[in-house]
Short mmCIF file of C-alpha atoms and ligand atoms in Angstrom, two decimals:
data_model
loop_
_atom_site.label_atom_id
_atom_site.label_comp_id
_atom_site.label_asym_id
_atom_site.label_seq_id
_atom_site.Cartn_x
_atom_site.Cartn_y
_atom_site.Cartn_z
CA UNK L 1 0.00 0.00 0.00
CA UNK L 2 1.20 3.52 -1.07
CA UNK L 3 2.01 5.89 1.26
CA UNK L 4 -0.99 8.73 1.39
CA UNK L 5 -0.78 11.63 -0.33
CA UNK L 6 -2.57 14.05 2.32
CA UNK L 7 -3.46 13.78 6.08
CA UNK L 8 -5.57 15.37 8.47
CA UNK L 9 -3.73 16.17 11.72
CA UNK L 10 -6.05 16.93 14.17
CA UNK L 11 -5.06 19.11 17.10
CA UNK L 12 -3.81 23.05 17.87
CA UNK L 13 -1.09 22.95 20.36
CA UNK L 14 3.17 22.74 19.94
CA UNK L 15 2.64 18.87 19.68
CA UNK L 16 0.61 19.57 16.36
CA UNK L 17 2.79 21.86 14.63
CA UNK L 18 5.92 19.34 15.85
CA UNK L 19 3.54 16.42 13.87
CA UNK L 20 2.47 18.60 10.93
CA UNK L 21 6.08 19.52 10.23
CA UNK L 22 7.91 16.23 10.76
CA UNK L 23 5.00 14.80 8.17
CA UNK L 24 5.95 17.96 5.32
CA UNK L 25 9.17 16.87 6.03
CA UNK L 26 8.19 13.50 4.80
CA UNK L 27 10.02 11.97 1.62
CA UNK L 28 6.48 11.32 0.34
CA UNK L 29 5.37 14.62 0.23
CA UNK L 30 2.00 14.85 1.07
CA UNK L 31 -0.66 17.28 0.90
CA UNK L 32 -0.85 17.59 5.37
CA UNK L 33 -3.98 20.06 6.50
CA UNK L 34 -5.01 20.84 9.87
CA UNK L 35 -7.94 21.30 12.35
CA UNK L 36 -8.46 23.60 14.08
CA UNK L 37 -4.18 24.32 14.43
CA UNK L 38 -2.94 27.86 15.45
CA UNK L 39 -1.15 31.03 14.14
CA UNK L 40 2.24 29.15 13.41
CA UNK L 41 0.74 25.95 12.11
CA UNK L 42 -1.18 27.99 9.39
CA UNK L 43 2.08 29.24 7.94
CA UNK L 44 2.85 25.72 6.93
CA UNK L 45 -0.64 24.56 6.48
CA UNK L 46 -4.13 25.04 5.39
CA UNK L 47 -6.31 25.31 8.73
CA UNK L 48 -9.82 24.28 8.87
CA UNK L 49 -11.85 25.57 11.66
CA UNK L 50 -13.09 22.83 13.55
CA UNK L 51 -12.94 22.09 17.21
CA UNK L 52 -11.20 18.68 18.32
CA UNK L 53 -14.28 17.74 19.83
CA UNK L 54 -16.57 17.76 16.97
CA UNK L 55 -16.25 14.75 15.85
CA UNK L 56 -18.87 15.12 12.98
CA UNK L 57 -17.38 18.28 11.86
CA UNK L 58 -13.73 16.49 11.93
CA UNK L 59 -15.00 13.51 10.04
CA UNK L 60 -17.14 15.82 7.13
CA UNK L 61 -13.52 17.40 6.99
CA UNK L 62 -11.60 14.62 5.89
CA UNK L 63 -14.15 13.99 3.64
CA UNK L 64 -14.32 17.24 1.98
CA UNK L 65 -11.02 17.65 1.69
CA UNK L 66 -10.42 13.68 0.95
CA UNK L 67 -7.96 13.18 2.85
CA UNK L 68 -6.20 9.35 2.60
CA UNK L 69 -4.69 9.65 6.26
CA UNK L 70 -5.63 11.10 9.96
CA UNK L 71 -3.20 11.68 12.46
CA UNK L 72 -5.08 12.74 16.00
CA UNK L 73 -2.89 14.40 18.29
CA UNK L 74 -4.77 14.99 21.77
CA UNK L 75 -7.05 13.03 24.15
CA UNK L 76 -10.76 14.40 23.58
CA UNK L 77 -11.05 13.15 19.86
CA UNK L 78 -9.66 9.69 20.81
CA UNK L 79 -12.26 9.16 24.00
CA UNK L 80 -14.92 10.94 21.91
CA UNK L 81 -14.90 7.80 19.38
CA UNK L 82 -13.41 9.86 16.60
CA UNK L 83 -10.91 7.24 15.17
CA UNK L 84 -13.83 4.74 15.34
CA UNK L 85 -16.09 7.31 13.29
CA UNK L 86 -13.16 7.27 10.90
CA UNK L 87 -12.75 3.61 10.33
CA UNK L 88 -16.40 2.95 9.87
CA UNK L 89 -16.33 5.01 6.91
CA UNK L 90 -13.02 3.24 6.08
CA UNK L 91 -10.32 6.07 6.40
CA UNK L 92 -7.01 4.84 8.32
CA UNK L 93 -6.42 7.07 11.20
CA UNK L 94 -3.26 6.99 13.80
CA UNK L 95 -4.70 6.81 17.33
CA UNK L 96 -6.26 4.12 19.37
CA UNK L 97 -9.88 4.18 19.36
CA UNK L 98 -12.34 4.86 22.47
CA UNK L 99 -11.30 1.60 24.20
CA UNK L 100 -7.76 2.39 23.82
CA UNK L 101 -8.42 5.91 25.33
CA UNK L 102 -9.94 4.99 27.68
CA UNK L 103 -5.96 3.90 29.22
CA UNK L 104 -6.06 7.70 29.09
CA UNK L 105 -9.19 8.55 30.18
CA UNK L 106 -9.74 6.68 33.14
CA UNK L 107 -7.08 6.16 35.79
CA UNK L 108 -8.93 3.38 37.87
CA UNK L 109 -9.55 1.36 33.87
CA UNK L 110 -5.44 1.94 33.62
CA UNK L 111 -4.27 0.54 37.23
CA UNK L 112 -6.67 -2.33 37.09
CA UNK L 113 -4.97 -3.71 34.10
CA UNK L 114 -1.70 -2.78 35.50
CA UNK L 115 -2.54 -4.66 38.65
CA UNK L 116 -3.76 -7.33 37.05
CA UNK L 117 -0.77 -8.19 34.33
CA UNK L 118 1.51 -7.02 37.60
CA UNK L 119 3.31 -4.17 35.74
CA UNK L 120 4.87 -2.14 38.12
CA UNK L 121 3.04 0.83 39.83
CA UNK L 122 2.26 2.39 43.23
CA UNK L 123 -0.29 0.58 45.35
CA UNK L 124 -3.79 2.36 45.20
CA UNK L 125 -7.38 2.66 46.17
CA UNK L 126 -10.63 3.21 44.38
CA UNK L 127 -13.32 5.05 46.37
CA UNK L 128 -16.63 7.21 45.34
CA UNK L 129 -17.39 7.49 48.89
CA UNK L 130 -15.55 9.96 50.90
CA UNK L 131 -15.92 8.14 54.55
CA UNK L 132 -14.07 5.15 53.43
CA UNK L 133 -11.51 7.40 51.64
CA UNK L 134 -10.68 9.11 54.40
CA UNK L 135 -10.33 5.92 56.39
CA UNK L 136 -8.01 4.30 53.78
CA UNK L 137 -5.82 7.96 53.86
CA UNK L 138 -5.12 6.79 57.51
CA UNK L 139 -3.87 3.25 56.37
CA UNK L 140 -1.15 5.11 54.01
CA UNK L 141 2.35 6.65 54.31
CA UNK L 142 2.21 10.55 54.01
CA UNK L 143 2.72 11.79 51.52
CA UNK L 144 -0.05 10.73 49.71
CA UNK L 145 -1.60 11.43 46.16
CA UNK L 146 -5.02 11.49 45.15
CA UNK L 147 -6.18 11.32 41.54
CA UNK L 148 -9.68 12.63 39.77
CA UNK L 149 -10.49 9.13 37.59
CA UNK L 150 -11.22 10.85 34.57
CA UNK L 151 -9.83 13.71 32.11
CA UNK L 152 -9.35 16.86 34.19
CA UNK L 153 -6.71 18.58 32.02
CA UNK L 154 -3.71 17.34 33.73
CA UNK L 155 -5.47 19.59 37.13
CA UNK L 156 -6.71 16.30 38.63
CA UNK L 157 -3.71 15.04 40.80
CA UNK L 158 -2.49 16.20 43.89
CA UNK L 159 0.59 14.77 45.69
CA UNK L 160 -0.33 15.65 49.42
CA UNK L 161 2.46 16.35 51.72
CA UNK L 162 0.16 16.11 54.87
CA UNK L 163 -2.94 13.99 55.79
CA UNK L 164 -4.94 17.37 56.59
CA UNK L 165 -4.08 18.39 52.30
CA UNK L 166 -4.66 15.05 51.27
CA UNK L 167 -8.16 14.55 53.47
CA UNK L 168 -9.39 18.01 51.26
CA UNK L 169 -8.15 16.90 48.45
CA UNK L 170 -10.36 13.60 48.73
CA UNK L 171 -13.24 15.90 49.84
CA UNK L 172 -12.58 18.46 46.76
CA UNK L 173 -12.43 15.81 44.45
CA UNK L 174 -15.32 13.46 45.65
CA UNK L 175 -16.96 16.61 46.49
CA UNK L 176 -17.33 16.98 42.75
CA UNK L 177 -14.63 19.38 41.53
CA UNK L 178 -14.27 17.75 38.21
CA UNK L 179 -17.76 16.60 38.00
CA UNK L 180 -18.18 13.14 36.85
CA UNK L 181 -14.22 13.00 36.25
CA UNK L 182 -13.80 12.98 39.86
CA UNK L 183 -16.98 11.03 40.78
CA UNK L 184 -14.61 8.12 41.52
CA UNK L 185 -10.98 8.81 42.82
CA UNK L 186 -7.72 6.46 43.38
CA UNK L 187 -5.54 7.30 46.30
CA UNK L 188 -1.99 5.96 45.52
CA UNK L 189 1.11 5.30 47.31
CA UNK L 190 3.37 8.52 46.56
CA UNK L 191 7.11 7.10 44.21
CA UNK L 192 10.35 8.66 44.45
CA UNK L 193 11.93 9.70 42.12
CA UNK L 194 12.81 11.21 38.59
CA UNK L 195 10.21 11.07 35.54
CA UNK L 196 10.33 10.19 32.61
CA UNK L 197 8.13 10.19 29.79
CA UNK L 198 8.55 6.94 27.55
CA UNK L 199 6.60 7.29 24.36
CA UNK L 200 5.63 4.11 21.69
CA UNK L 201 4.38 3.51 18.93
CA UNK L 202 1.77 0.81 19.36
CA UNK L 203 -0.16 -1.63 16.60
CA UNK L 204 -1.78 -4.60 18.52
CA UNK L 205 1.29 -6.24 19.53
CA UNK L 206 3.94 -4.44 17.55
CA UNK L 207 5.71 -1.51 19.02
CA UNK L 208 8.35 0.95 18.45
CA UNK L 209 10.05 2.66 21.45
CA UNK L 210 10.55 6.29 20.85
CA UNK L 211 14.06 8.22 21.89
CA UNK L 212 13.98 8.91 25.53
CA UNK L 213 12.38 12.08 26.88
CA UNK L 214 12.50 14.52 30.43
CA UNK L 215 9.48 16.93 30.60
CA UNK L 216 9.30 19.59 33.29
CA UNK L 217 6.08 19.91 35.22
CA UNK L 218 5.95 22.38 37.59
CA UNK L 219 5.23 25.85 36.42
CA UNK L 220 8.67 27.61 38.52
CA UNK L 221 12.16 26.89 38.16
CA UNK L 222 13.55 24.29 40.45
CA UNK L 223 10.56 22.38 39.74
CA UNK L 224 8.37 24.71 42.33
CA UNK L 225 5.08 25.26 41.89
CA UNK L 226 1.87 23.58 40.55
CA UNK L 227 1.97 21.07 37.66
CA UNK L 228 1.28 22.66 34.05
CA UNK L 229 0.82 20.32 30.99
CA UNK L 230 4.36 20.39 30.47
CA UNK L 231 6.95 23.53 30.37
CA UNK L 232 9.72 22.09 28.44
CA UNK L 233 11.68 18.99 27.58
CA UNK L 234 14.49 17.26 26.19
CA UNK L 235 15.97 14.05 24.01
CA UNK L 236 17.85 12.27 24.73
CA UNK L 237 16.79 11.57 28.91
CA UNK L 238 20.68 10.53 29.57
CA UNK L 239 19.22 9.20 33.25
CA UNK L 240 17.87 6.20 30.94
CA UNK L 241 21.12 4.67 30.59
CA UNK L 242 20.49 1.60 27.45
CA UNK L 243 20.46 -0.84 30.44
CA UNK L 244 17.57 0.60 31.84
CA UNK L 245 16.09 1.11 28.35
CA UNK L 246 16.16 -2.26 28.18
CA UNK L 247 14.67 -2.82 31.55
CA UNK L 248 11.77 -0.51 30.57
CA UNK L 249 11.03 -2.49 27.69
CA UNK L 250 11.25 -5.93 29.56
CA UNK L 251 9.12 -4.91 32.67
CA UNK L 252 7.17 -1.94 31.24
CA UNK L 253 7.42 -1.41 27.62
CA UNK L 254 6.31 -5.53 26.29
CA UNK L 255 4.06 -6.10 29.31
CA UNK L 256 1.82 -2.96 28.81
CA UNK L 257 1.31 -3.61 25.13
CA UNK L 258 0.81 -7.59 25.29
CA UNK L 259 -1.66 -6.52 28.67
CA UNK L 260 -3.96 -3.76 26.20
CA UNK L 261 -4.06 -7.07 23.18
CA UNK L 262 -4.87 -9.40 26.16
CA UNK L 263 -7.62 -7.32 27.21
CA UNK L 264 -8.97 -7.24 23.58
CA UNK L 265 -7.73 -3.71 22.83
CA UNK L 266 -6.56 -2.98 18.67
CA UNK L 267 -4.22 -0.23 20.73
CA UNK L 268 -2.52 1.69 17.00
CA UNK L 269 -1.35 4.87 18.18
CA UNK L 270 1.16 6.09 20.44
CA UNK L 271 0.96 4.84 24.49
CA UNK L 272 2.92 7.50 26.67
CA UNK L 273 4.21 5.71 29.39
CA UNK L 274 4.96 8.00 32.45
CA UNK L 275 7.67 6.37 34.40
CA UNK L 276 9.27 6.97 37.79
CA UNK L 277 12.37 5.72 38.35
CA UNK L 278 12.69 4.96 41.82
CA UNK L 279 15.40 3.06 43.31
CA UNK L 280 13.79 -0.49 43.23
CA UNK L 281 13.13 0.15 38.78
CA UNK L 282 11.12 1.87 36.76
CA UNK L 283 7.39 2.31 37.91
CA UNK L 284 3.95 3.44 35.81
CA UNK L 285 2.81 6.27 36.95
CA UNK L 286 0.41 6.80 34.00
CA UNK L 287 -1.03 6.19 30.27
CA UNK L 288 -1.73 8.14 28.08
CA UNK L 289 -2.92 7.48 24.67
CA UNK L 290 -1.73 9.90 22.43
CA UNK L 291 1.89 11.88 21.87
CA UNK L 292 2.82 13.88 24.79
CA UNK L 293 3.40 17.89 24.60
CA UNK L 294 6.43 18.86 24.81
CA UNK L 295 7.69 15.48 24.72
CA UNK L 296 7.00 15.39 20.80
CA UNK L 297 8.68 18.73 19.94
CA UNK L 298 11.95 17.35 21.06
CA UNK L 299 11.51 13.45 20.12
CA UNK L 300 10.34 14.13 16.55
CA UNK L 301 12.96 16.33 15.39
CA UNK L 302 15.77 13.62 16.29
CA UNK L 303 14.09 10.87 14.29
CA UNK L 304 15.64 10.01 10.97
CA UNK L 305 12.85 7.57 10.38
CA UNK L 306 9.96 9.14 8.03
CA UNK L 307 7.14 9.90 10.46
CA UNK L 308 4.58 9.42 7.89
CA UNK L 309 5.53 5.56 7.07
CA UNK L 310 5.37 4.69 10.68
CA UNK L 311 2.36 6.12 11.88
CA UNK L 312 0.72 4.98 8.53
CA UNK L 313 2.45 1.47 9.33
CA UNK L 314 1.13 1.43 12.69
CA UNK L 315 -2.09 2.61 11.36
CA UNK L 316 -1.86 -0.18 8.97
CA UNK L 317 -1.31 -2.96 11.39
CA UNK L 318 2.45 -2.94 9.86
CA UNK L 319 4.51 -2.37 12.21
CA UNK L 320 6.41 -5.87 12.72
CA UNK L 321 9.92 -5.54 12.01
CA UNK L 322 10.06 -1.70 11.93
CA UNK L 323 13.31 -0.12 12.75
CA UNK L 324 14.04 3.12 13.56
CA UNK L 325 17.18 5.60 13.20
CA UNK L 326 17.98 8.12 15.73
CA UNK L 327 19.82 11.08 14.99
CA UNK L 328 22.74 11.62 17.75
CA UNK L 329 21.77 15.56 18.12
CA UNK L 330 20.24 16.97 21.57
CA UNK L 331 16.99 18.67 21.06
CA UNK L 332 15.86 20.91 23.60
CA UNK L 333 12.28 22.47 23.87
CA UNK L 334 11.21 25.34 26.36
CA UNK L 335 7.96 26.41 26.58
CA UNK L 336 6.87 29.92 26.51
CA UNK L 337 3.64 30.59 28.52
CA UNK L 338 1.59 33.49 29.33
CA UNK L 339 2.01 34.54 32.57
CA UNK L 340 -0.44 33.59 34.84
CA UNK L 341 -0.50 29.91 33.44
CA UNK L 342 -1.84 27.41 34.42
CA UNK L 343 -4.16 29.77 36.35
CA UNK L 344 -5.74 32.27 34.81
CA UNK L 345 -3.73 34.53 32.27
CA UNK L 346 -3.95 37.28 29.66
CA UNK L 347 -5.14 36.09 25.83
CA UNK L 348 -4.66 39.06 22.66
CA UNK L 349 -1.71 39.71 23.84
CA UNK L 350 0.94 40.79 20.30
CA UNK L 351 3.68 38.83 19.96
CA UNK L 352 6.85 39.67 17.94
CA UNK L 353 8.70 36.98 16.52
CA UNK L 354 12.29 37.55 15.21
CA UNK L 355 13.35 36.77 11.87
CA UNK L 356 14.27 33.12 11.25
CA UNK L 357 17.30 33.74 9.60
CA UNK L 358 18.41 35.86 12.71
CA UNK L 359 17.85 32.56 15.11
CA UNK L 360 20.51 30.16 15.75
CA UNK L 361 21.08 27.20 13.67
CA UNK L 362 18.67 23.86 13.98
CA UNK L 363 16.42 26.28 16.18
CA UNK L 364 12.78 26.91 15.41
CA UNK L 365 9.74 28.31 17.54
CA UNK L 366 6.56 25.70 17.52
CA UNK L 367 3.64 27.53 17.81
CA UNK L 368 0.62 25.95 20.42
CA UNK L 369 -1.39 28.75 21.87
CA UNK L 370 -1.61 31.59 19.23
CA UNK L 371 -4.12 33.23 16.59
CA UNK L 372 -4.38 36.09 14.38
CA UNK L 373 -6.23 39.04 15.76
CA UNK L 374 -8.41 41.22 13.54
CA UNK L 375 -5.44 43.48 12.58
CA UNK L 376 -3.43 40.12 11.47
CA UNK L 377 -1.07 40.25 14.22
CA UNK L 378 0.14 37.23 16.18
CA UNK L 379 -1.70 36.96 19.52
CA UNK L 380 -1.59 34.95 22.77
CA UNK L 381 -4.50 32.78 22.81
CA UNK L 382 -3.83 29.95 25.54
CA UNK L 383 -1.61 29.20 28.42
CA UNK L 384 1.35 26.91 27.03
CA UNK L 385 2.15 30.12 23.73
CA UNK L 386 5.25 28.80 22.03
CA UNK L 387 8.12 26.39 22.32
CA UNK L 388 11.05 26.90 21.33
CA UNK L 389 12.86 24.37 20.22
CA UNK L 390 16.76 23.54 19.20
CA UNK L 391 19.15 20.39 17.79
CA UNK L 392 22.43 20.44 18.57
CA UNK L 393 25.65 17.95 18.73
CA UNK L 394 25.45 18.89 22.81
CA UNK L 395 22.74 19.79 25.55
CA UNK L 396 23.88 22.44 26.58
CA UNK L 397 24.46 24.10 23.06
CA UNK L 398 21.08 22.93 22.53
CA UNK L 399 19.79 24.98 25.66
CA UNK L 400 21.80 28.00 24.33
CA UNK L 401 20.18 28.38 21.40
CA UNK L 402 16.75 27.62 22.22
CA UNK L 403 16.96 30.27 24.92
CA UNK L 404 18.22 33.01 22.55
CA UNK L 405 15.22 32.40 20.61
CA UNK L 406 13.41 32.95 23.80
CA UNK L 407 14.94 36.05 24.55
CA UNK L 408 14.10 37.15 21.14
CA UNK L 409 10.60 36.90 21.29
CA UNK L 410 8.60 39.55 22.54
CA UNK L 411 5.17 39.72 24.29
CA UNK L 412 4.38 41.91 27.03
CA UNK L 413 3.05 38.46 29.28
CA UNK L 414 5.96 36.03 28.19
CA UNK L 415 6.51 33.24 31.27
CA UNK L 416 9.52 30.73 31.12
CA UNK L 417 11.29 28.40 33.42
CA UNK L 418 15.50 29.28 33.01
CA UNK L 419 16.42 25.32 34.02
CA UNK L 420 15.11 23.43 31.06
CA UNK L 421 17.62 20.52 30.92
CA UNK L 422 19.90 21.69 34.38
CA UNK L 423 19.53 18.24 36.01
CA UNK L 424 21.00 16.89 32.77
CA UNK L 425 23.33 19.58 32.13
CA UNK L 426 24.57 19.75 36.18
CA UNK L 427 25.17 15.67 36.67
CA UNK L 428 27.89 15.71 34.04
P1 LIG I 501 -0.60 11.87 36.28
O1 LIG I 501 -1.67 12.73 35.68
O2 LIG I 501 -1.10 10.59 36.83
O3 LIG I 501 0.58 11.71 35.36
O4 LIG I 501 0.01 12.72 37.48
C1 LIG I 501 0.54 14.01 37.27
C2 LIG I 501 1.84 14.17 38.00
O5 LIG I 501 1.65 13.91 39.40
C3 LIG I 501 2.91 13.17 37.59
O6 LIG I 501 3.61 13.59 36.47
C4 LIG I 501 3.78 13.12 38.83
O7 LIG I 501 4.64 14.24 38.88
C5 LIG I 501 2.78 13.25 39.94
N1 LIG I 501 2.39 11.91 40.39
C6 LIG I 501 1.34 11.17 39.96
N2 LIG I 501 1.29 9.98 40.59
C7 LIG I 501 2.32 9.96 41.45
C8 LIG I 501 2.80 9.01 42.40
N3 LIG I 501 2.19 7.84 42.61
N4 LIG I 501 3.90 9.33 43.11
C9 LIG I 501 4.53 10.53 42.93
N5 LIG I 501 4.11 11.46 42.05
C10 LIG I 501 3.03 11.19 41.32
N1 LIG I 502 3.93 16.50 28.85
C1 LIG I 502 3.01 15.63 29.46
C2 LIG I 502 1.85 15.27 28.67
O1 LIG I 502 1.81 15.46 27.46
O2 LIG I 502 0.90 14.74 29.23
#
């Protein structure tokens, strides 16, 4: 089967414009369109105006535009059914359908499975009833964390540090902060620590591990702060040595995806494995069913492979026997916010980009929260804004340039964190 000529990615944030990119880049050179994408994505792109979460919209789309190929790059679309929608009318989408996002969509769904194939991961609790919640918090170490079961836009965890935080956290939650998201919580044993974020490309039982990646949570430098969907990243994660590569793929990596076939799951898309690695191995801390952002700004640009062949592979149920090549370059990615993220922040706000060719080499600025304003300037229009992103033969020349191109982009509420990549760049 031919490569396809043109593709749908679906999705508006950094991740996106990393996908729509790496797929131009392709040797195939295909015709790549996206909904409902951003500022930056529309310079490389036609942009349809459709939300990710209307599915019938997203599917009359593809058909309009006749697209051969859909690539889905966040959550809601994959638990809303969309890549089922798209099969029954017989178009080949990357992306697991609902069942498979569900691994995303429901923590309690996730650590039964791992609990039952005995994949490593904290020891939890599911409650929808607050007394025996609170009775369980009093069976548990300190600190503690409690988790919303559903979607709550990364907002639905809290890692207590006292019984007194963790007992309102389980009242917040089963109080009905998240509505039906948090109508059932887990309470799980807290892991020590670093994360990382292990990212594969799934069909049934056929899998490609991606390069290794470090995202930063926390909003403030020194990883302070409350969690954001991610403020920057970097490939290669030099704390996964290729011993414990290999050790993720024996006890993690080959488990997980044999467990989601076992329990009847077609899983083609990409599982995001978050891992700690605590001092007894490598531990799940999460699925997720889809690329993570910024994990893909810095992963995709160091593949040599053609994106397009294996997500279309994978899509394809062709995976088995897929190799992939790895370039040897560093790619770093820092994410420029609007201040005020992830709590409430300032959207219109002009941004002035500087001229590519004044930007170091290998450097380029994804776009993820932007639009054009009425004038046809470049506006913030979300919390996560930009991410600037850089290649280079070293980490540290890596961070240099990506943070000269965020020094050279101006917006009145431009946020970053300064330590994207220190823990790397201060163990050597
Ligand atoms: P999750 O949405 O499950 O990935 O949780 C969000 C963040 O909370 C993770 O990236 C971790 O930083 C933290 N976290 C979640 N579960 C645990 C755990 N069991 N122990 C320590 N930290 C956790
Ligand atoms: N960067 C974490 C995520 O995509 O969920």
């Amino acid at each position: 089967m031919p490569l396809p000529s043109s593709v749908l990615v679906v999705g508006s944030g950094g991740r996106e414009h990393a996908l729509v990119r790496s797929l131009l880049g392709s040797p195939a050179h295909p015709r790549v369109i996206c909904a409902p994408g951003n500022a930056g994505i529309a310079q490389d792109a036609p942009c349809f105006p459709v939300a990710v979460d209307h599915i019938a919209g997203l599917i009359a789309l593809a058909q309009q535009e006749k697209v051969e190929f859909v690539v889905v790059g966040p959550e809601v679309p994959l638990a809303l059914g969309l890549v089922d929608e798209l099969i029954k009318i017989g178009l080949p989408a990357y992306g697991p359908k609902a069942d498979g996002a569900r691994l995303e969509a429901s923590k309690v769904f996730t650590k039964e499975i791992l609990l039952k194939y005995q994949i490593p991961t904290a020891a939890a609790g599911f409650f929808r009833e607050v007394a025996p919640a609170l009775a369980y918090l009093r069976t548990r170490p300190i600190p503690i964390v409690i988790k919303a079961d559903g979607l709550a836009a990364g907002k639905g965890v809290v890692v207590a540090a006292t019984l007194a935080e963790a007992e309102a956290a389980v009242r917040d939650l089963l109080g009905g902060k998240f509505g039906a998201s948090s109508s059932q919580i887990l309470i799980e044993d807290c892991l020590f620590g670093e994360e990382t974020s292990q990212l594969v490309i799934v069909s049934g039982r056929d899998y490609v591990m991606l390069p290794t990646a470090q995202d930063h949570k926390r909003i403030g430098d020194g990883d302070t702060g409350p969690n954001t969907g991610g403020m920057g990243a970097y490939s290669p994660a030099e704390v996964v040595t290729p011993e414990l590569f290999a050790r993720i793929e024996r006890e993690i990596v080959r488990p997980s995806v044999n467990a989601i076939a076992d329990e009847g799951i077609d899983f083609r898309g990409t599982l995001f494995i978050g891992l700690m690695l605590t001092p007894t191995g490598p531990s799940v801390i999460e699925y997720n069913a889809r690329f993570g952002d910024p994990e893909t700004q810095v992963v995709l640009p160091r593949l040599a492979t053609d994106l397009l062949a294996l997500l279309w592979a994978a899509a394809r149920g062709e995976l088995g026997g897929v190799k992939l090549a790895v370039k040897p370059d560093y790619a770093l990615c820092v994410v420029i916010a609007a201040q005020g993220y992830p709590e409430s922040f300032p959207k219109g706000d002009v941004i002035t980009f500087p001229a590519p060719a004044s930007l170091p080499p290998a450097t380029f600025i994804y776009h993820a929260g932007t639009a054009k304003n009425s004038a046809g300037q470049v506006v913030t229009n979300g919390g996560r804004v930009l991410g600037a992103t850089a290649l280079a033969p070293s980490l540290a020349e890596a961070a240099a340039r990506a943070y000269a191109a965020c020094d050279a982009v101006q917006c009145s509420s431009k946020y970053f964190r300064r330590d994207i990549g220190a823990r790397q760049l201060n163990r050597r």
